[in-house]
CSV table of C-alpha atoms and ligand atoms in Angstrom, one decimal:
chain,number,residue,atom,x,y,z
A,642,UNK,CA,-25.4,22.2,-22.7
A,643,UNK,CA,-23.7,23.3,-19.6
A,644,UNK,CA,-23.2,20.6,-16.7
A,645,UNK,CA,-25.2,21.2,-13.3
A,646,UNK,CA,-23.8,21.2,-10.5
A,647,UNK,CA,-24.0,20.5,-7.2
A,648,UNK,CA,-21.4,21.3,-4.3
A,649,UNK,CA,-21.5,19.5,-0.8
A,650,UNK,CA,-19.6,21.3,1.4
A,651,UNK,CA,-19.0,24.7,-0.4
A,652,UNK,CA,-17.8,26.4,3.0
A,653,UNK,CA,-15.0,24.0,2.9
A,654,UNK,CA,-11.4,24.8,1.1
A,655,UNK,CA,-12.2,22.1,-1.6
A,656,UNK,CA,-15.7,23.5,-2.1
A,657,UNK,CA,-14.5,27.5,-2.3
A,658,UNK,CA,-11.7,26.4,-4.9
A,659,UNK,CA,-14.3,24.7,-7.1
A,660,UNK,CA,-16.2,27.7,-7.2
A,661,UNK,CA,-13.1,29.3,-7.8
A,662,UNK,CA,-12.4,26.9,-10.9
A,663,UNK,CA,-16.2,27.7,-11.9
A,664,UNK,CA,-15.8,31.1,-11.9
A,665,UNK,CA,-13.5,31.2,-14.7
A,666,UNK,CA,-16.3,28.1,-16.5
A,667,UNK,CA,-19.2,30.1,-16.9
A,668,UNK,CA,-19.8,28.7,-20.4
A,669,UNK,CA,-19.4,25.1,-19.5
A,670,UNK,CA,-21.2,25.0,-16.0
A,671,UNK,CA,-23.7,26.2,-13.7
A,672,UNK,CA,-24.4,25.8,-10.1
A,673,UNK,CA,-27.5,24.9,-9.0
A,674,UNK,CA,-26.8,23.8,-5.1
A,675,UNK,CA,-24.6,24.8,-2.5
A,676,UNK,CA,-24.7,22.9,0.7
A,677,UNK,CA,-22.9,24.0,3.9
A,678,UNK,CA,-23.1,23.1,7.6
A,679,UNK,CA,-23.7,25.9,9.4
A,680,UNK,CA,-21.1,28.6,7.6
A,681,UNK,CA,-24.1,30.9,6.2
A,682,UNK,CA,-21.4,34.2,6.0
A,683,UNK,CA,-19.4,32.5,3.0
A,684,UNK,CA,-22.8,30.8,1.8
A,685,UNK,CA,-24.0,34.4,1.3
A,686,UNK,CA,-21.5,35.8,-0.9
A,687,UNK,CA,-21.5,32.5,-3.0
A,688,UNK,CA,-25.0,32.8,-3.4
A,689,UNK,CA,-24.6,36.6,-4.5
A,690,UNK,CA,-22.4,35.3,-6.5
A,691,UNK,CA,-23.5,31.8,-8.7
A,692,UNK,CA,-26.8,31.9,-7.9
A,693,UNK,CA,-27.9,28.8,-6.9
A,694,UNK,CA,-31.8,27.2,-7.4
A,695,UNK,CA,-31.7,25.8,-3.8
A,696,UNK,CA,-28.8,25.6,-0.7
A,697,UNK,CA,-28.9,23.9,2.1
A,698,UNK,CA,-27.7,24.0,5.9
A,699,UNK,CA,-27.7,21.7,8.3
A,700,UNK,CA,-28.0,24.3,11.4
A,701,UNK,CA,-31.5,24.8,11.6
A,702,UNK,CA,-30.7,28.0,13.5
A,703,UNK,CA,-28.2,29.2,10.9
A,704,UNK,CA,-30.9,28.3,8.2
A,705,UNK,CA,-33.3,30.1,9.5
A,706,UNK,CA,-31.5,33.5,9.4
A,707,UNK,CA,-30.1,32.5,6.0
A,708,UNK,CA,-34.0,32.0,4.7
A,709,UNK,CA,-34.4,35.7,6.6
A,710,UNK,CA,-31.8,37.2,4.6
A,711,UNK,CA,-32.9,35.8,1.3
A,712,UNK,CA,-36.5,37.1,2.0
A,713,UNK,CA,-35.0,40.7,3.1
A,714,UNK,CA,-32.9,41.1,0.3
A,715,UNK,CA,-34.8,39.4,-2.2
A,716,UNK,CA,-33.5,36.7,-3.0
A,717,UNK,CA,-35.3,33.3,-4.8
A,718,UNK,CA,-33.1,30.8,-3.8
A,719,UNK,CA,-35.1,28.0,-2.1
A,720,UNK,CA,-33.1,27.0,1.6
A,721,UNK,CA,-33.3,23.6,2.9
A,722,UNK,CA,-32.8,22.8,6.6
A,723,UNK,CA,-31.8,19.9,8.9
A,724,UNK,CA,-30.2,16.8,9.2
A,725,UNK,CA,-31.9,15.6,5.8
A,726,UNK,CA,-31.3,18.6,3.7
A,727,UNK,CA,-28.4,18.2,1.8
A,728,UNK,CA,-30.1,14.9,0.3
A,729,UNK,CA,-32.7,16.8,-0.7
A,730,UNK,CA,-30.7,19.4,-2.9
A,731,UNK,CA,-28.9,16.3,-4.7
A,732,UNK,CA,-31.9,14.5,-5.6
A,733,UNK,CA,-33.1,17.9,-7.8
A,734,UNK,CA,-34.1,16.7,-11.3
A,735,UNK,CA,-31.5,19.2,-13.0
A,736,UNK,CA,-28.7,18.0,-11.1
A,737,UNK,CA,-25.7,16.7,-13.6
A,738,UNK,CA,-22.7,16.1,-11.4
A,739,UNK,CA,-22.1,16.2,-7.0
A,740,UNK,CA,-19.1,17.8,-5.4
A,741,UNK,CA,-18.6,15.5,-2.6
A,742,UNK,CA,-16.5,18.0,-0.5
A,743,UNK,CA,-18.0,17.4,2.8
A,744,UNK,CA,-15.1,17.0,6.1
A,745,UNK,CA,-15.2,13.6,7.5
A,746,UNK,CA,-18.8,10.8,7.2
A,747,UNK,CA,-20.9,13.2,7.3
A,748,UNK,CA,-21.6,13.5,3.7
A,749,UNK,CA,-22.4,9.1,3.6
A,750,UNK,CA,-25.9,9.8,3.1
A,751,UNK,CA,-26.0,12.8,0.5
A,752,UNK,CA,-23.4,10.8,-1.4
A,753,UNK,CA,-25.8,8.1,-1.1
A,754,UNK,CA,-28.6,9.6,-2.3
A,755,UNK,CA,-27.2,11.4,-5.0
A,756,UNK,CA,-26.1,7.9,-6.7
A,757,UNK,CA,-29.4,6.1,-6.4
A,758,UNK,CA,-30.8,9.5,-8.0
A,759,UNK,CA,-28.8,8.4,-10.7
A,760,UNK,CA,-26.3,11.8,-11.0
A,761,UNK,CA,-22.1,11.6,-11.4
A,762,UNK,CA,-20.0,12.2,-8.5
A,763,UNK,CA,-17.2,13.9,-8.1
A,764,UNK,CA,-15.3,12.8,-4.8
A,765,UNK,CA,-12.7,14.7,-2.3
A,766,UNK,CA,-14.5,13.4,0.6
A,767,UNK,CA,-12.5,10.1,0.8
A,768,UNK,CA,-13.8,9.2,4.5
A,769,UNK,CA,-16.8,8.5,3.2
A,770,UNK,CA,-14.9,6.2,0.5
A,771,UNK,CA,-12.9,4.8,3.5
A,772,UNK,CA,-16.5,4.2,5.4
A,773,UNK,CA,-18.4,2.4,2.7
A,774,UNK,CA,-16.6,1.9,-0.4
A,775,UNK,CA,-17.5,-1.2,-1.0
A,776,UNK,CA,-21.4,-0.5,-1.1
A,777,UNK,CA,-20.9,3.2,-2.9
A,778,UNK,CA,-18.9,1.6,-5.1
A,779,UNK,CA,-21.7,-1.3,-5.7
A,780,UNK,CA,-24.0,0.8,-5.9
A,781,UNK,CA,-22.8,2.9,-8.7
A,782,UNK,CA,-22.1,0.3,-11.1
A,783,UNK,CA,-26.1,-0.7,-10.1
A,784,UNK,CA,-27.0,2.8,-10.9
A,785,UNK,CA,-24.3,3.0,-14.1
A,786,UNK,CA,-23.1,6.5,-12.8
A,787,UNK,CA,-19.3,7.5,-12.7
A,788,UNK,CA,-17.0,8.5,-9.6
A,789,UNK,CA,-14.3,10.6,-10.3
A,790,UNK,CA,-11.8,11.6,-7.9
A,791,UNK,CA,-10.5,15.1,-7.2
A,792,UNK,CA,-7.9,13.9,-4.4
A,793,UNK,CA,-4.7,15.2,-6.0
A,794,UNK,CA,-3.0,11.7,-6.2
A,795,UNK,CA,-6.0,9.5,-6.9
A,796,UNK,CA,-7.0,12.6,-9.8
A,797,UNK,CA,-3.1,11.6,-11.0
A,798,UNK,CA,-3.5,7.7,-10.9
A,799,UNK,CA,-6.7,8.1,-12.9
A,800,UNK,CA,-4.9,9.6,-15.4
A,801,UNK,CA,-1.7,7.4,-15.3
A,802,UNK,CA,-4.4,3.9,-15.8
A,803,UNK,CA,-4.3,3.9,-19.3
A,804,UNK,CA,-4.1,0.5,-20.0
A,805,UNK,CA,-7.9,-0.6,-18.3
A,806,UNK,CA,-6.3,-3.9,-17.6
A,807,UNK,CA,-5.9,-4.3,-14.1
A,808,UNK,CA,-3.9,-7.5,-14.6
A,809,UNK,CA,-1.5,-5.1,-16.2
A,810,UNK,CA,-0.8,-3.0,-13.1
A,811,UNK,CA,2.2,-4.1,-11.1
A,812,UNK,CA,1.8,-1.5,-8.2
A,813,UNK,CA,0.5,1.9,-7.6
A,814,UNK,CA,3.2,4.2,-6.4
A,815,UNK,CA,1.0,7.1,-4.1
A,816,UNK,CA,3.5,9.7,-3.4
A,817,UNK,CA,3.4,11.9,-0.2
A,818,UNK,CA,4.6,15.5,1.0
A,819,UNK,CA,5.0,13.6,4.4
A,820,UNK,CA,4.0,16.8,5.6
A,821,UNK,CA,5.8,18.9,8.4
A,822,UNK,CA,7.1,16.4,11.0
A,823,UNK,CA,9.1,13.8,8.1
A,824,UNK,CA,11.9,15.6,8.9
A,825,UNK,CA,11.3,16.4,12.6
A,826,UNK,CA,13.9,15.1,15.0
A,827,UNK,CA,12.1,15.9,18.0
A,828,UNK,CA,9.9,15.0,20.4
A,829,UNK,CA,6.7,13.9,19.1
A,830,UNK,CA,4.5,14.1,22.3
A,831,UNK,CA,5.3,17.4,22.5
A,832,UNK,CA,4.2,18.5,19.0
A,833,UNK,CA,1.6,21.7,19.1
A,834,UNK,CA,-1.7,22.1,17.1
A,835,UNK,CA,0.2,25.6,15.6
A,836,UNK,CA,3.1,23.1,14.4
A,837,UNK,CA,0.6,20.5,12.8
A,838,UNK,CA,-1.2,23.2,11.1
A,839,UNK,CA,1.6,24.5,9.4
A,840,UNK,CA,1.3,22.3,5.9
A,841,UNK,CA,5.1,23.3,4.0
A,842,UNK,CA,3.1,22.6,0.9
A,843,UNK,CA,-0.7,22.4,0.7
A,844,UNK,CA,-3.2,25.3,2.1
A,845,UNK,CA,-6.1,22.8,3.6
A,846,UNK,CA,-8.8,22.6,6.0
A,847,UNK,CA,-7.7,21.6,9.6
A,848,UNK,CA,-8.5,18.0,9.7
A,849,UNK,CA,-6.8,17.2,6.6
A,850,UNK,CA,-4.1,19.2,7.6
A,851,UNK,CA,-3.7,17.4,10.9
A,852,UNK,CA,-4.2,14.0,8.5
A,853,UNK,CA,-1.3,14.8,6.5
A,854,UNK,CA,0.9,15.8,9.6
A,855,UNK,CA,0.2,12.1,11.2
A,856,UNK,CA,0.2,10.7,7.7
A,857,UNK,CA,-3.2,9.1,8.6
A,858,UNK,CA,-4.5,11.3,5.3
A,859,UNK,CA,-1.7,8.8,3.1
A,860,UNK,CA,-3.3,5.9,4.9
A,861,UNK,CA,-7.0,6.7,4.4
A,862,UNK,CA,-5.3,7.2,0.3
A,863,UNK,CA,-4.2,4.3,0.2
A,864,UNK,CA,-7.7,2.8,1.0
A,865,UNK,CA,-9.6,5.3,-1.0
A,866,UNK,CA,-7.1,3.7,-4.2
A,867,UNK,CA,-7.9,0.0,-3.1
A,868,UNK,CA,-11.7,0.9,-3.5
A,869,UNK,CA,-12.1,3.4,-6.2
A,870,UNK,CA,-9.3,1.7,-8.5
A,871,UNK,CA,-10.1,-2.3,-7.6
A,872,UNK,CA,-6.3,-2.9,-6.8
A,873,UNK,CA,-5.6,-5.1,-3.5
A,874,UNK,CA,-3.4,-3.0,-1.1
A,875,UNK,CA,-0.3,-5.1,-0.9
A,876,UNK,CA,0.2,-3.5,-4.6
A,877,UNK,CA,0.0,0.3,-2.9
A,878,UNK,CA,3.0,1.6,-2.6
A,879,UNK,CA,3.8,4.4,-0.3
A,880,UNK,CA,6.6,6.6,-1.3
A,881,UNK,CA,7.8,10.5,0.3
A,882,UNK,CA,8.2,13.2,-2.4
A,883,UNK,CA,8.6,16.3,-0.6
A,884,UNK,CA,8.8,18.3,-3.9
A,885,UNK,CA,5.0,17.1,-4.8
A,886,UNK,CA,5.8,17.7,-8.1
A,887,UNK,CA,4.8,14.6,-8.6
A,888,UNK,CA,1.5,13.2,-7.5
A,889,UNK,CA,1.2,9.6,-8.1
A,890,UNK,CA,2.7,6.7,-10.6
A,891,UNK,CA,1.4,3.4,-11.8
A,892,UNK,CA,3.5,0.6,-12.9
A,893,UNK,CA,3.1,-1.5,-15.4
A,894,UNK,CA,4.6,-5.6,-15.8
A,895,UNK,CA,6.6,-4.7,-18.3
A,896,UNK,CA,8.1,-2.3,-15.7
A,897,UNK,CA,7.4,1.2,-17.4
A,898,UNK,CA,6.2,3.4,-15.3
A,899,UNK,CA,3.9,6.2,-15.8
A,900,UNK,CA,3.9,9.4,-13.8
A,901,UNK,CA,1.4,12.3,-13.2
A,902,UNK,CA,3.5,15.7,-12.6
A,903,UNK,CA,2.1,19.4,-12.5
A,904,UNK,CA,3.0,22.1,-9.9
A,905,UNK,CA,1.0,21.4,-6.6
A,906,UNK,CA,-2.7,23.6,-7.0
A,907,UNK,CA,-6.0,21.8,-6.1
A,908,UNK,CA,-7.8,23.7,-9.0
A,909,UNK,CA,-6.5,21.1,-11.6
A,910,UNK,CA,-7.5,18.1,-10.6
A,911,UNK,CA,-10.6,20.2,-9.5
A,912,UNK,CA,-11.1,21.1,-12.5
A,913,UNK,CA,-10.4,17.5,-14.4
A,914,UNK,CA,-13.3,15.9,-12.6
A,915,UNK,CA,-15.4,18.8,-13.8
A,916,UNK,CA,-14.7,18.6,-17.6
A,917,UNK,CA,-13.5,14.7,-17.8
A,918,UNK,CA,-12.8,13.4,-20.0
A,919,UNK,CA,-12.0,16.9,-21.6
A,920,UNK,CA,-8.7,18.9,-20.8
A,921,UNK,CA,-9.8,22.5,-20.8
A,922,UNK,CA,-7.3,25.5,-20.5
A,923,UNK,CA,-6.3,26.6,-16.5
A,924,UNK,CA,-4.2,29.1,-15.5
A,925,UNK,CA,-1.8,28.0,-13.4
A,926,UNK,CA,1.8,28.3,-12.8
A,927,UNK,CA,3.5,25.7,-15.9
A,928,UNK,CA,6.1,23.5,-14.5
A,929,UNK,CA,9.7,24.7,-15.5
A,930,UNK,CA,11.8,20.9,-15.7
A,931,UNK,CA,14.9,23.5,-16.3
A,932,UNK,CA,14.2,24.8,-12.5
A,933,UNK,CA,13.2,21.8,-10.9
A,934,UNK,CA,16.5,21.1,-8.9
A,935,UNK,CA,15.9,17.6,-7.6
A,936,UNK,CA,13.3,15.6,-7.2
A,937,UNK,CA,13.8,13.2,-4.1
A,938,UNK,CA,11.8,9.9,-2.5
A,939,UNK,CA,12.2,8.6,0.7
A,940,UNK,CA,10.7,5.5,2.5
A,941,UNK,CA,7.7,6.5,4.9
A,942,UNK,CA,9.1,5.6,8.4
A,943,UNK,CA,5.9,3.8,10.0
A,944,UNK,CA,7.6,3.9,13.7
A,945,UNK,CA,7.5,7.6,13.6
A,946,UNK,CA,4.3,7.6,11.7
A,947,UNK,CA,2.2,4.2,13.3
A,948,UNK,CA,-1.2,5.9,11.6
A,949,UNK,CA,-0.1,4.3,8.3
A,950,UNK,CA,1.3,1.3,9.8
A,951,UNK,CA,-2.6,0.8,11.3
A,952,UNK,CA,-4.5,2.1,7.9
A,953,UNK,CA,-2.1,-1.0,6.2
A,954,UNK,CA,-3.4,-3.3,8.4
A,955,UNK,CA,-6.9,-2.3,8.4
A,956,UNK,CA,-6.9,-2.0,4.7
A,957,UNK,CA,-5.8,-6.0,4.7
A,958,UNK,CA,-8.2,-6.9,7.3
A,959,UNK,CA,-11.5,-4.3,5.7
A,960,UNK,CA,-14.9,-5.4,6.0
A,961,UNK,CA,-16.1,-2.8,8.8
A,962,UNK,CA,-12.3,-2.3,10.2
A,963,UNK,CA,-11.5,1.1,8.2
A,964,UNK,CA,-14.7,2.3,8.8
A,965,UNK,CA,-13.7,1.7,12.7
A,966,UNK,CA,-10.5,3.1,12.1
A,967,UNK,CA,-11.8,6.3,10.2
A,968,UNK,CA,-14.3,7.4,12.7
A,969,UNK,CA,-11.8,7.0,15.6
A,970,UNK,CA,-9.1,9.1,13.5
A,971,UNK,CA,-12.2,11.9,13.2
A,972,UNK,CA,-12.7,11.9,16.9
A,973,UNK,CA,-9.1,12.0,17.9
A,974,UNK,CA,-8.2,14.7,15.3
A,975,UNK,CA,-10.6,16.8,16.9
A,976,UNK,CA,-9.7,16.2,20.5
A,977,UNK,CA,-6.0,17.1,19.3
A,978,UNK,CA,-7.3,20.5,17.3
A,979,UNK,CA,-9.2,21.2,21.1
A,980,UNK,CA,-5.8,20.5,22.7
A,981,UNK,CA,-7.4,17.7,24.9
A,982,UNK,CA,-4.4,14.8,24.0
A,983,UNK,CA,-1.4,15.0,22.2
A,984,UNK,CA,0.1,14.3,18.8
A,985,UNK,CA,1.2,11.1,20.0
A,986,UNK,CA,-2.3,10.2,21.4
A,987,UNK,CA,-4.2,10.2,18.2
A,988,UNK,CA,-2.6,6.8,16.9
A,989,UNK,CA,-2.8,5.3,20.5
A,990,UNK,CA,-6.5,6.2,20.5
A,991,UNK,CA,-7.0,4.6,16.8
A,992,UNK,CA,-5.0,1.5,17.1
A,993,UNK,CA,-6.5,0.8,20.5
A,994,UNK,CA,-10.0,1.7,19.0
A,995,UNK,CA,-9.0,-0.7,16.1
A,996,UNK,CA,-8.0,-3.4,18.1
A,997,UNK,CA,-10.9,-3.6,20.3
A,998,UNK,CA,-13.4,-3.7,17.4
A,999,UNK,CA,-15.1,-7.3,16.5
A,1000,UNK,CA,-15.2,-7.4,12.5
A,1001,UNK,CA,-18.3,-8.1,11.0
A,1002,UNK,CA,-18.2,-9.7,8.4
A,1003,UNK,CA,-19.9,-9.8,4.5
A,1004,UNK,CA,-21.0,-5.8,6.1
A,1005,UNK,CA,-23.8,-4.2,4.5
A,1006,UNK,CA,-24.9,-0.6,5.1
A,1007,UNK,CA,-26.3,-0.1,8.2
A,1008,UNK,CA,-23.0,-2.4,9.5
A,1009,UNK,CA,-20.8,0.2,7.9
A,1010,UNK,CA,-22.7,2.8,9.8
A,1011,UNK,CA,-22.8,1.0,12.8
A,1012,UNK,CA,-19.4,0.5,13.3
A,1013,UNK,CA,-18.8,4.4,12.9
A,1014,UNK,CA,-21.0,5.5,15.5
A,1015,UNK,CA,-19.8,2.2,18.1
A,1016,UNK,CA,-16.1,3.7,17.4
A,1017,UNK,CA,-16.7,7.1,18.4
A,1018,UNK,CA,-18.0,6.3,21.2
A,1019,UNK,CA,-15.6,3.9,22.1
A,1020,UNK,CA,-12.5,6.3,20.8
A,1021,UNK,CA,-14.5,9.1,23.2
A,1022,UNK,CA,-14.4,6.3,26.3
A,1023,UNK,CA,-10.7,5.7,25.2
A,1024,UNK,CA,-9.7,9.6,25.5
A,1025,UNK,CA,-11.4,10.1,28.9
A,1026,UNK,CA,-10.1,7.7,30.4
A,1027,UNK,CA,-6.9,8.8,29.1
A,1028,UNK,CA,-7.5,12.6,30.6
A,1029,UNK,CA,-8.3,10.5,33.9
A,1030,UNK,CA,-4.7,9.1,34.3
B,82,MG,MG1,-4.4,13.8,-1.3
């Protein structure tokens, strides 16, 4: 029987390559939801396209003249609006599996949904992880459904854990690009949003892209591992492979090592959480080890990059501390893409956001969520008083 599926976030660049790994699955899986914010143009042609029972869209303005367009051109897809709607599409009864693909916390409740409606998730969406791990994660061993990662190195360390015993795992090695600045001997005030967006290796959306430039996207990884893989962060390693050949390693006590290597292309670890725990055939470019010149690793440099300096401590301290940290990454991120503070400023604005924050402990919820909206606000504060100087 083919797998149903839903994809949160299918305006997104992790949502358009999964329809793009789908395309070429037509035997094996069908779409049945597509949920975007307010993107309707690229909605349109994926509906054309896959034919989904039901989307939805947050913008209830952008909804309204994607329900218009259906009606014009015929079309029997159902369209769900608002705040609530995504939840609504997961909860369908002939949902199998949930792309979580959504940018940034905005997908906590959808996610949330979709588990207590008993269906699999696949997860890209890793501040939502970062957020409220320790509930989603709770909350799908209640529910006995699975969570399988599509992040590129926690898709690889999935793969390397084949020995289930965690007693057995020494460290987790999660490798890096380091992205565009490892290298840079510059000034790093004076780094520009066209700089940041240039990623030498991975084609991403813009806050991910701006993650990997800071190295806050390695730092919210190395959380995202802690939670989804049970492993204390003082055994997360951080390591800089600008080749990204290979994606992650685990090793063992006895002191073997086991690496995950492909050539760097979303669609197969995409494609993984789709069919796991089947491999199915993907055409993508073969690695060639008689080609592969070098492959080199170099220790992160935390004064040049204090974003994973703070996600290290935060991870040590949790309870409602990444959550803090998260949301005041997602608000400086987007003051930097709007050219209101500089590179620099976005780990000021976290750290101080971070430091200010009183931990609650034993967190449930509605603490989780709590702490996200009192750090935005408090990150917003930080930055206009910042513009004020
Ligand atoms: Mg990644």
């Amino acid at each position: 029987m083919k797998k149903r599926i839903v994809i949160l976030g299918s305006s997104g660049s992790i949502g358009m390559q999964t329809l793009d790994v789908i395309s070429d699955m037509k035997n094996d899986i069908c779409v049945v939801g597509l949920a975007v914010n307010f993107n309707i143009q690229i909605l349109k042609i994926q509906i054309k396209k896959f034919k989904p029972v039901a989307v939805s869209v947050c913008n209830s303005i952008a909804a309204k003249n994607l329900k218009k367009w259906c009606f014009l051109n015929n079309i029997k897809t159902c369209v769900y609006s608002g705040n609530n709607a995504s939840e609504k599409l997961v909860v369908m009864p002939n949902v199998d599996m949930v792309i979580a693909a959504m940018v940034g916390t905005v997908g906590l409740k959808a996610i949330i949904a979709a588990i207590a409606a008993r269906k699999n998730i696949a997860i890209a969406n890793k501040e939502v992880i970062v957020m409220a791990g320790k509930y989603i994660m709770n909350l799908a061993t209640k529910n006995n459904i699975s969570i399988i990662p599509i992040d590129s190195e926690h898709s690889a360390i999935f793969q390397c854990r084949v020995y289930d015993k965690y007693s057995q795992i020494k460290k987790i090695i999660l490798t890096a690009s380091g992205g565009p600045f490892y290298k840079y001997k510059k000034d790093f005030s004076k780094i520009t949003v066209n700089q940041t967006l240039k990623h030498p290796i991975w084609n991403m959306g813009k806050k991910i892209t701006v993650d990997s430039a800071t190295l806050m996207n390695k730092g919210l990884e190395v959380i995202e591992a802690s939670i989804l893989f049970g492993i204390p962060v003082s055994k997360i390693e951080v390591v800089i492979h600008p080749q990204s050949i290979i994606h992650s390693m685990v090793e063992y006590i006895d002191g073997s090592v086991i690496a995950y290597l492909s050539n760097p292309d979303m669609r197969l670890p995409i494609q993984y959480a789709l069919t796991y725990p089947e491999k199915l055939f993907l055409n993508i470019k073969p690695l060639n080890f008689l080609k592969i010149k070098k492959l080199q690793f170099y220790k992160p440099n935390f004064d040049k990059f204090p974003c994973l300096d703070i996600a290290y401590y935060v991870a040590k301290k949790g309870y409602t501390l990444p959550a803090v940290m998260n949301a005041a990454n997602e608000i400086s991120v987007e003051a930097f893409l709007n050219k209101k503070i500089r590179f620099t400023d976005i780990a000021r604005i976290i750290k101080k956001t971070v430091m200010e924050h009183k931990i609650l402990k034993n967190p449930d919820l509605k603490s989780f969520v709590n702490a996200d909206l009192w750090a935005r606000n408090h990150a917003k504060k930080i930055i206009k008083a910042l513009l004020n100087e």
